[in-house]
Coordinates of C-alpha atoms and ligand atoms in Angstrom, one line a residue:
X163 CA -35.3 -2.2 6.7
X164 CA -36.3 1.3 7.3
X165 CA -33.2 4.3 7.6
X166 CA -34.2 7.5 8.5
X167 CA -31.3 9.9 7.5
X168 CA -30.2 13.4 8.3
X169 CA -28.1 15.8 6.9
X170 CA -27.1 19.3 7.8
X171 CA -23.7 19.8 6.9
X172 CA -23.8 22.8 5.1
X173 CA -26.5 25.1 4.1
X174 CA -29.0 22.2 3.5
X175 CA -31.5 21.0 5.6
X176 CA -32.4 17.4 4.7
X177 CA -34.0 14.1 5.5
X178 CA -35.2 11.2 3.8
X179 CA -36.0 7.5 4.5
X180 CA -35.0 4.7 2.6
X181 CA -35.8 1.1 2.3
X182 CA -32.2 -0.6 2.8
X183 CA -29.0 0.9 0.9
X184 CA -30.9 2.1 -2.3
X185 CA -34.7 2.2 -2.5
X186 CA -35.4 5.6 -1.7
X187 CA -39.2 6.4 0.2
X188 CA -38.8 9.8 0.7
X189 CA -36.1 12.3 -0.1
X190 CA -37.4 16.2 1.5
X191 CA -34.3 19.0 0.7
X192 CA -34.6 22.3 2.3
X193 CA -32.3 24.9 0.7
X194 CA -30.9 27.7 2.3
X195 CA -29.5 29.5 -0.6
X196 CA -32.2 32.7 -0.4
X197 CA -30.1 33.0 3.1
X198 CA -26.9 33.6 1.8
X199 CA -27.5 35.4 -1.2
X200 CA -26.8 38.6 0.0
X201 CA -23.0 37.5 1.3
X202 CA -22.0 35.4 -2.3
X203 CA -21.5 32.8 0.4
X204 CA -22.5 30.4 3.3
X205 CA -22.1 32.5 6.5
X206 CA -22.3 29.6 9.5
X207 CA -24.2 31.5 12.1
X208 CA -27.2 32.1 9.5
X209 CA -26.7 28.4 8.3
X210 CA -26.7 27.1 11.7
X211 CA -30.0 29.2 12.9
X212 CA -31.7 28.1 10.0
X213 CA -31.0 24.2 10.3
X214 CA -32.6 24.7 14.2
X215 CA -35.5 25.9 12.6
X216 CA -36.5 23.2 9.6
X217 CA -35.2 20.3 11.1
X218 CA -38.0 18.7 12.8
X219 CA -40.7 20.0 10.2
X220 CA -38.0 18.6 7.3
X221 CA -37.6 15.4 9.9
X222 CA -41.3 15.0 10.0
X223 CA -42.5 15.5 6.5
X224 CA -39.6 12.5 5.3
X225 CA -41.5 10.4 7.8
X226 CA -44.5 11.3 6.4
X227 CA -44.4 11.2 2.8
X228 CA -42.3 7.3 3.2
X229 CA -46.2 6.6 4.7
X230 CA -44.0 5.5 7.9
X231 CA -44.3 6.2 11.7
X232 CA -41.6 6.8 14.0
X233 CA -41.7 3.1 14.9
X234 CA -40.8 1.6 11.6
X235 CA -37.9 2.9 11.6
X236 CA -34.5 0.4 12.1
X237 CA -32.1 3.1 12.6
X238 CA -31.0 6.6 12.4
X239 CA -28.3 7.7 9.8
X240 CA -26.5 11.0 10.3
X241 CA -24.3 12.9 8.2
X242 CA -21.9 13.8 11.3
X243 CA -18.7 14.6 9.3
X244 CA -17.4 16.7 7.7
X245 CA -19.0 20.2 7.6
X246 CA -19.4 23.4 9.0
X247 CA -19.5 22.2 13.0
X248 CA -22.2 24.6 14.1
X249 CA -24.7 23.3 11.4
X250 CA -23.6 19.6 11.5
X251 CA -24.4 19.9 15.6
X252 CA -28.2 20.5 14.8
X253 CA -28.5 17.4 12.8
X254 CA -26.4 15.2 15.3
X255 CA -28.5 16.1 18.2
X256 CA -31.8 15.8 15.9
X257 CA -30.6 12.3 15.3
X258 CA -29.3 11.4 18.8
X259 CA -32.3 12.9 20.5
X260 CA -34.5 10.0 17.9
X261 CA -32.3 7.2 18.2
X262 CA -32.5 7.7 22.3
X263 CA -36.2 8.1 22.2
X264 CA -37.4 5.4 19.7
X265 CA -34.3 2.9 21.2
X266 CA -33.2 2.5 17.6
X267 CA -29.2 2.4 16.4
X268 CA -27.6 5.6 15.5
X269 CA -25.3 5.5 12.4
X270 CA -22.7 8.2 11.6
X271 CA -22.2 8.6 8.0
X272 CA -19.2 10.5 6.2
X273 CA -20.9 13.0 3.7
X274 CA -18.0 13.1 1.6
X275 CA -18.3 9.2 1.2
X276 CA -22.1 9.4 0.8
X277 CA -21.6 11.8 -2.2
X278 CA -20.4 8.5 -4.2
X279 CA -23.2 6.3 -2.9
X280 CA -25.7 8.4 -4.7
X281 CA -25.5 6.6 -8.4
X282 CA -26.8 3.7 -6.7
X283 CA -29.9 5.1 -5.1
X284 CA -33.1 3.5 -7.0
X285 CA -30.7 2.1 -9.2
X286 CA -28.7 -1.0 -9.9
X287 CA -25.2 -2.0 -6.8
X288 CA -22.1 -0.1 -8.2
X289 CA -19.5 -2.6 -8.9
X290 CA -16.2 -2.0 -7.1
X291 CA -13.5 -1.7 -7.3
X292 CA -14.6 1.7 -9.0
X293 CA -12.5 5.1 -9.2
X294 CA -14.6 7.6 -7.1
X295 CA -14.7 11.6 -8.0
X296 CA -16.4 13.9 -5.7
X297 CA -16.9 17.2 -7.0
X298 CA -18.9 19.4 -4.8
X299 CA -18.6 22.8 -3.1
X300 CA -16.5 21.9 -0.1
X301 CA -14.7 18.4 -1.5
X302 CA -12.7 18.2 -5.0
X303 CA -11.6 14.6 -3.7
X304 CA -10.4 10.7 -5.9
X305 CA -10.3 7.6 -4.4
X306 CA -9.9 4.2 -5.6
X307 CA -12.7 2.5 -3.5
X308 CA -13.1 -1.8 -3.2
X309 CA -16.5 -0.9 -1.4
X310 CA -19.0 1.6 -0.4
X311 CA -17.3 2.4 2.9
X312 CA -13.7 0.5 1.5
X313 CA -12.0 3.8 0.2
X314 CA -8.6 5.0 -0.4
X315 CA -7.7 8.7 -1.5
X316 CA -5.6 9.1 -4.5
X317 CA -5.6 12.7 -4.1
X318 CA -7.8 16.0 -3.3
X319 CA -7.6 20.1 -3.9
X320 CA -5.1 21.3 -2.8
X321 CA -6.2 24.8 -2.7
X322 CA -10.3 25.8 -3.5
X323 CA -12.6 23.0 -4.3
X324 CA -14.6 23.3 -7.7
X325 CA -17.7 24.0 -6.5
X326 CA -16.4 26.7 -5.2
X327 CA -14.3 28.0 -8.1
X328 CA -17.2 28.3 -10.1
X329 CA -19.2 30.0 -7.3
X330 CA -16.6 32.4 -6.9
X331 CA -16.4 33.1 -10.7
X332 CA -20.0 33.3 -11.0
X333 CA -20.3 36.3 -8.4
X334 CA -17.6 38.0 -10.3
X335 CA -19.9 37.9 -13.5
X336 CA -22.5 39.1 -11.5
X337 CA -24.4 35.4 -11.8
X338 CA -25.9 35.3 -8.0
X339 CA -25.1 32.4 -5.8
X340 CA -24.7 29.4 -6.0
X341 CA -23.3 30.6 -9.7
X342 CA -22.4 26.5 -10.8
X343 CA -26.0 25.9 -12.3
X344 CA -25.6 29.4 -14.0
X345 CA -22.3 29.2 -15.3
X346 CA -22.9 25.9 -16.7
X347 CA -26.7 27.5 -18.4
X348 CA -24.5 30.1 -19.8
X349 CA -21.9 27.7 -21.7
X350 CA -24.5 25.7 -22.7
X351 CA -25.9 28.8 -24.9
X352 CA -25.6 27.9 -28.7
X353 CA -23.4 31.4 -29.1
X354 CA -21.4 30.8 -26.1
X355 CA -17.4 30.4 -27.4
X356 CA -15.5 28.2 -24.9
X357 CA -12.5 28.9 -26.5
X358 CA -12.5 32.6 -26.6
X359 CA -10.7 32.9 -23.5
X360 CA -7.6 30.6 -22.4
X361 CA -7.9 29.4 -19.1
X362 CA -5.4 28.0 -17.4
X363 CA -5.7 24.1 -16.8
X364 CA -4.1 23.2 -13.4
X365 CA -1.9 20.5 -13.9
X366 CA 0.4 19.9 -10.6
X367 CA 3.4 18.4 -12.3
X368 CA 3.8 14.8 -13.8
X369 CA 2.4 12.3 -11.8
X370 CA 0.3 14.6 -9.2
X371 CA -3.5 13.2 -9.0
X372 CA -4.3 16.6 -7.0
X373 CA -6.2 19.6 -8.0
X374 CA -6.1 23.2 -7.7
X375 CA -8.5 25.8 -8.7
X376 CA -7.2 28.9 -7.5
X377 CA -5.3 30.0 -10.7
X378 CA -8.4 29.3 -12.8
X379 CA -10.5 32.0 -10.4
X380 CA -7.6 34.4 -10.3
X381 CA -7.7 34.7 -14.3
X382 CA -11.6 35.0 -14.4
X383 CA -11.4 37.5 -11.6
X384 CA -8.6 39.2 -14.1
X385 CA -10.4 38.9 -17.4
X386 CA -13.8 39.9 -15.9
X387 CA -12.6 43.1 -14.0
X388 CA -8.5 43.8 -15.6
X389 CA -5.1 42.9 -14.6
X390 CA -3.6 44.7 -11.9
X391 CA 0.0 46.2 -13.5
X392 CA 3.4 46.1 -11.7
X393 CA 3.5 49.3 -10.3
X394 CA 6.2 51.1 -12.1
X395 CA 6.8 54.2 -10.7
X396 CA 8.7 54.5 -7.5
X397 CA 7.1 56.1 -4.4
X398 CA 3.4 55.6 -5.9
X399 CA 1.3 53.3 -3.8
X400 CA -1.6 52.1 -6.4
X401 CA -1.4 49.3 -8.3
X402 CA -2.5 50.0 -12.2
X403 CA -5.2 48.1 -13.6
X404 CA -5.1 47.1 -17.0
X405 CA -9.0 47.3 -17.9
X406 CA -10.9 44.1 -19.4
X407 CA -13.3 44.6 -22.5
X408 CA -16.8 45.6 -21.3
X409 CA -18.9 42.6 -19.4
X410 CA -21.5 42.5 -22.3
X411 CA -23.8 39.6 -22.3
X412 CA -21.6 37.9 -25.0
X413 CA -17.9 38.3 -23.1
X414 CA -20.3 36.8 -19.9
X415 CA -21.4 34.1 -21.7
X416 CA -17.8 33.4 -23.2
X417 CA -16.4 33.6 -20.1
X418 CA -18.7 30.9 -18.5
X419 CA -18.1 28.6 -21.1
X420 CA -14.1 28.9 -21.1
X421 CA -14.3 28.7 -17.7
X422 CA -16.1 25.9 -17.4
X423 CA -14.1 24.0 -19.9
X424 CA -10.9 24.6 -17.8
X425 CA -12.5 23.4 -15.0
X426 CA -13.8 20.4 -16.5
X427 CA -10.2 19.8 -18.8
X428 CA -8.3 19.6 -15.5
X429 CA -10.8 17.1 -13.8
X430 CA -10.7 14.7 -16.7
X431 CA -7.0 14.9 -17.0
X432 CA -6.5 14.0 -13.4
X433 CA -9.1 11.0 -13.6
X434 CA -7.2 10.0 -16.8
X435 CA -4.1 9.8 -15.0
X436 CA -5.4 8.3 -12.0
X437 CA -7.0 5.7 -14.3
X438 CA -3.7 5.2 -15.8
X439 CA -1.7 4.6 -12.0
X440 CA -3.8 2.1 -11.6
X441 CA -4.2 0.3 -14.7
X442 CA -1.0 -1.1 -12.8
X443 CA -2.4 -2.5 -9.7
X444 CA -3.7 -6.0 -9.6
X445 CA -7.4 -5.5 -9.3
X446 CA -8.3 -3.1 -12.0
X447 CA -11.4 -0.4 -11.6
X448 CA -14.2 -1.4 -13.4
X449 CA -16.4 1.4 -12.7
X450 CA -16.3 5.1 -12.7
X451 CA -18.3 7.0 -9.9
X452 CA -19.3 10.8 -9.8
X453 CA -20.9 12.7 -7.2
X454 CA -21.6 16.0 -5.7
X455 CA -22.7 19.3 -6.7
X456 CA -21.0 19.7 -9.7
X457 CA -21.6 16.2 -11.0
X458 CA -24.9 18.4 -12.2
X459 CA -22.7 20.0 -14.6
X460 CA -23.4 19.2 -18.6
X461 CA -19.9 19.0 -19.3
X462 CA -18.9 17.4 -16.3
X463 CA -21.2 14.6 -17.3
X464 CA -20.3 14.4 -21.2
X465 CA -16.8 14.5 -20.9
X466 CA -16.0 11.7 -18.0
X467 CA -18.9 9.9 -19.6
X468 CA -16.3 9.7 -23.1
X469 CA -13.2 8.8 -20.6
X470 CA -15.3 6.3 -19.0
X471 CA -16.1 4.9 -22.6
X472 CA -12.7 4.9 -23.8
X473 CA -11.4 3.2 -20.4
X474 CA -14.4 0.7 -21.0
X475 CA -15.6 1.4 -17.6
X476 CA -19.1 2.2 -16.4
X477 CA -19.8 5.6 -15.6
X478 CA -22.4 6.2 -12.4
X479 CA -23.5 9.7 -11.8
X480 CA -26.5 10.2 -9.6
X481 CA -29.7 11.5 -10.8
X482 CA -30.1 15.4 -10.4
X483 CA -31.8 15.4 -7.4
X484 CA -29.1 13.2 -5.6
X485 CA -26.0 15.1 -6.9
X486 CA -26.3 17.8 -5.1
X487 CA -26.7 17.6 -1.0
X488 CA -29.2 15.4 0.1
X489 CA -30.2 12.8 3.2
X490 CA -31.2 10.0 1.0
X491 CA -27.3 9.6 0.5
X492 CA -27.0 9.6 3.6
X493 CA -29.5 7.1 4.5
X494 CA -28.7 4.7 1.7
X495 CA -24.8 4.6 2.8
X496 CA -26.1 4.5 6.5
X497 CA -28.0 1.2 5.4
X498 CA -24.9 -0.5 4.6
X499 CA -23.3 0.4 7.6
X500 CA -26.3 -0.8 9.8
X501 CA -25.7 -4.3 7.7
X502 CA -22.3 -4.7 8.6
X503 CA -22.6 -3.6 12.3
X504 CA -20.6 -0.2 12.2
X505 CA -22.9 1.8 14.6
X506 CA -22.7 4.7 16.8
X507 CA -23.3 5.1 20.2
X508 CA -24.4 8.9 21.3
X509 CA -20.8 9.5 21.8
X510 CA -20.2 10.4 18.4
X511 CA -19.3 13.7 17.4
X512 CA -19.4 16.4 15.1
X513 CA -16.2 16.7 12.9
X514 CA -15.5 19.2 10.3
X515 CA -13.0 17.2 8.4
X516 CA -13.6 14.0 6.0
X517 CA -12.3 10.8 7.5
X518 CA -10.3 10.4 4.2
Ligands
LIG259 O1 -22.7 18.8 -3.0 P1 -23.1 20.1 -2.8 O2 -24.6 20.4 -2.6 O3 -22.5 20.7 -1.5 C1 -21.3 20.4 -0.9 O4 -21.2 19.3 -0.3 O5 -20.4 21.2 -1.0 O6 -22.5 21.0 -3.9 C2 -22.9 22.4 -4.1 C3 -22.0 22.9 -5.3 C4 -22.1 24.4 -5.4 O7 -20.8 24.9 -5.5 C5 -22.8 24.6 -6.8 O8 -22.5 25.8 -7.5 C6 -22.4 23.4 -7.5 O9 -22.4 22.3 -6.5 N1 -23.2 23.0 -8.6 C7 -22.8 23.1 -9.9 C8 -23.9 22.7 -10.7 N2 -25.0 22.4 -9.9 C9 -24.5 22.6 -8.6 N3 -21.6 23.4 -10.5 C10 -21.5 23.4 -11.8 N4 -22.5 23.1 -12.6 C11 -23.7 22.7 -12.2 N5 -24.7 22.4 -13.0
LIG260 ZN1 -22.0 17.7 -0.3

């Protein structure tokens, strides 16, 4: 069984073909991140203009390196929520437009949900029931799934999603964008101190499985460039800034890597107490999944690989190139769908927001 899939949910152009839910043909990326460089961020209109442009020649060259024609496909899979609307449109019609032509089924795929159907891609079946962490740019979301589409959210961000934070602290050290994969070079530096600075580790009171990152960001945006003061005397409108040491190469570095290690601290704490709420419940996990973005990240990977360990669960983390976005996800997860029946017709729409 042949998927095409497609995914243009963000500022990723992508398409790949797989051979059922995990053996991956072809997996062809195209990155938009020289585009929106200059802004420190995805701006839609550019995202959406550039996804119009590259996804037929992205479309085509999937088909091409899986050594398949149009006609060996079985179905179409499309990431068609969530995501910015304008760019998930362009990869929606691509698909609708195929499965119309070629007569094949048309599967809608939630992106958020293929993030944790990565590990398994050219690998060996997850086995459920699993506790699933997606940590991307857009998504800081848990879930206790029983299946690949079977999944139940234990709690999400309640404010910026990781990705982000790091994103966000990485343009105020001057890193460039997307800052994750440089904020996580930078603690990895044999002199980098992740304890010079001490970030605050979001904790949401007792039992909360949610997360925020918006206090971390505020104190890196605070260390890196000073702490505005109360203002103090009456009548005068500026607000004082108490200045922050010089950004030398070292403070940078020391930054990253206490940042990073709040960020990562307040991930594994929540999946420790998540693993703990449902030590309770009948069925208990057995596996520990990982995906997105900043499943990349070095610390990310040691430190929930140690929780796994100590829980005696198996941790799954894609491989690099599935981590971040990517159709064969989409695909794969689209596969499983087609095998249980749950196709589209070319009603189905564009959403911006997860199914769960
Ligand atoms: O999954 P993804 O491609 O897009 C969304 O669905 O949002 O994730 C992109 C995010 C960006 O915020 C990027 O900075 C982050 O993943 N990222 C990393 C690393 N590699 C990518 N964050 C931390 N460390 C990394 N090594
Ligand atoms: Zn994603």
């Amino acid at each position: 069984m042949l998927i095409l899939g497609i995914e243009s949910s963000c500022d990723e152009t992508a398409a790949a073909v797989t051979e059922g839910p995990r053996r991956v043909r072809s997996s062809v990326v195209h990155a938009q991140h020289d585009l929106h460089a200059e802004y420190g961020g995805v701006v839609p209109e550019i995202a959406s203009r550039a996804h119009a442009e590259k996804i037929l020649p992205t479309v085509r060259a999937a088909i091409d390196r899986a050594g398949a024609a149009l006609d060996d496909l079985d179905a179409i899979a499309v990431g068609h929520r969530p995501g910015l609307i304008g760019s998930l449109l362009v990869g929606l019609s691509a698909a609708k437009s195929l499965a119309w032509t070629l007569g094949k089924p048309l599967v809608g795929v939630d992106h958020v949900h293929a993030h944790l159907h990565a590990p398994a891609l050219n690998d060996a079946p997850i086995e459920f029931p699993a506790l699933g962490l997606v940590v991307s740019g857009g998504h800081t979301t848990m879930y206790r799934l029983t299946g690949p589409t079977q999944l139940e959210r234990l709690g999400a961000t309640i404010d910026d999603a990781i990705g982000e934070a790091f994103d966000k602290a990485a343009a105020i050290l001057g890193l460039g964008h997307p800052g994750g994969p440089a904020i996580d070079a930078l603690a990895q530096h044999p002199d980098a101190d992740d304890r010079a600075l001490d970030f605050p580790v979001s904790r949401l009171g007792p039992g909360s499985l949610d997360f925020s990152f918006s206090g971390l960001k505020t104190a890196m945006l605070y260390a890196a460039k000073g702490r505005p003061q109360p203002r103090k005397i009456p009548g005068k409108p500026e607000v004082r800034v108490e200045p922050a040491p010089e950004l030398t190469p070292d403070r940078i570095r020391n930054l990253a890597a206490s940042f990073q290690r709040a960020a990562v601290r307040a991930l594994s704490l929540k999946v420790g107490r998540a693993l703990e709420a449902l030590s309770e419940r009948d069925d208990p996990v057995r596996t520990l999944i990982v995906g997105g973005g900043v499943s990349a990240n070095s610390r990310v990977r040691s430190e929930l690989e140690s929780l796994a360990s100590e829980h005696g669960l198996a941790l799954r983390v894609p491989p690099m190139d599935y981590c971040v976005d990517n159709a064969a996800m989409i695909a794969g997860l689209g596969a499983v769908m087609l095998e249980r029946g749950e196709t589209s017709d070319l009603s189905l729409e564009a959403v911006p927001t997860t199914a769960c």
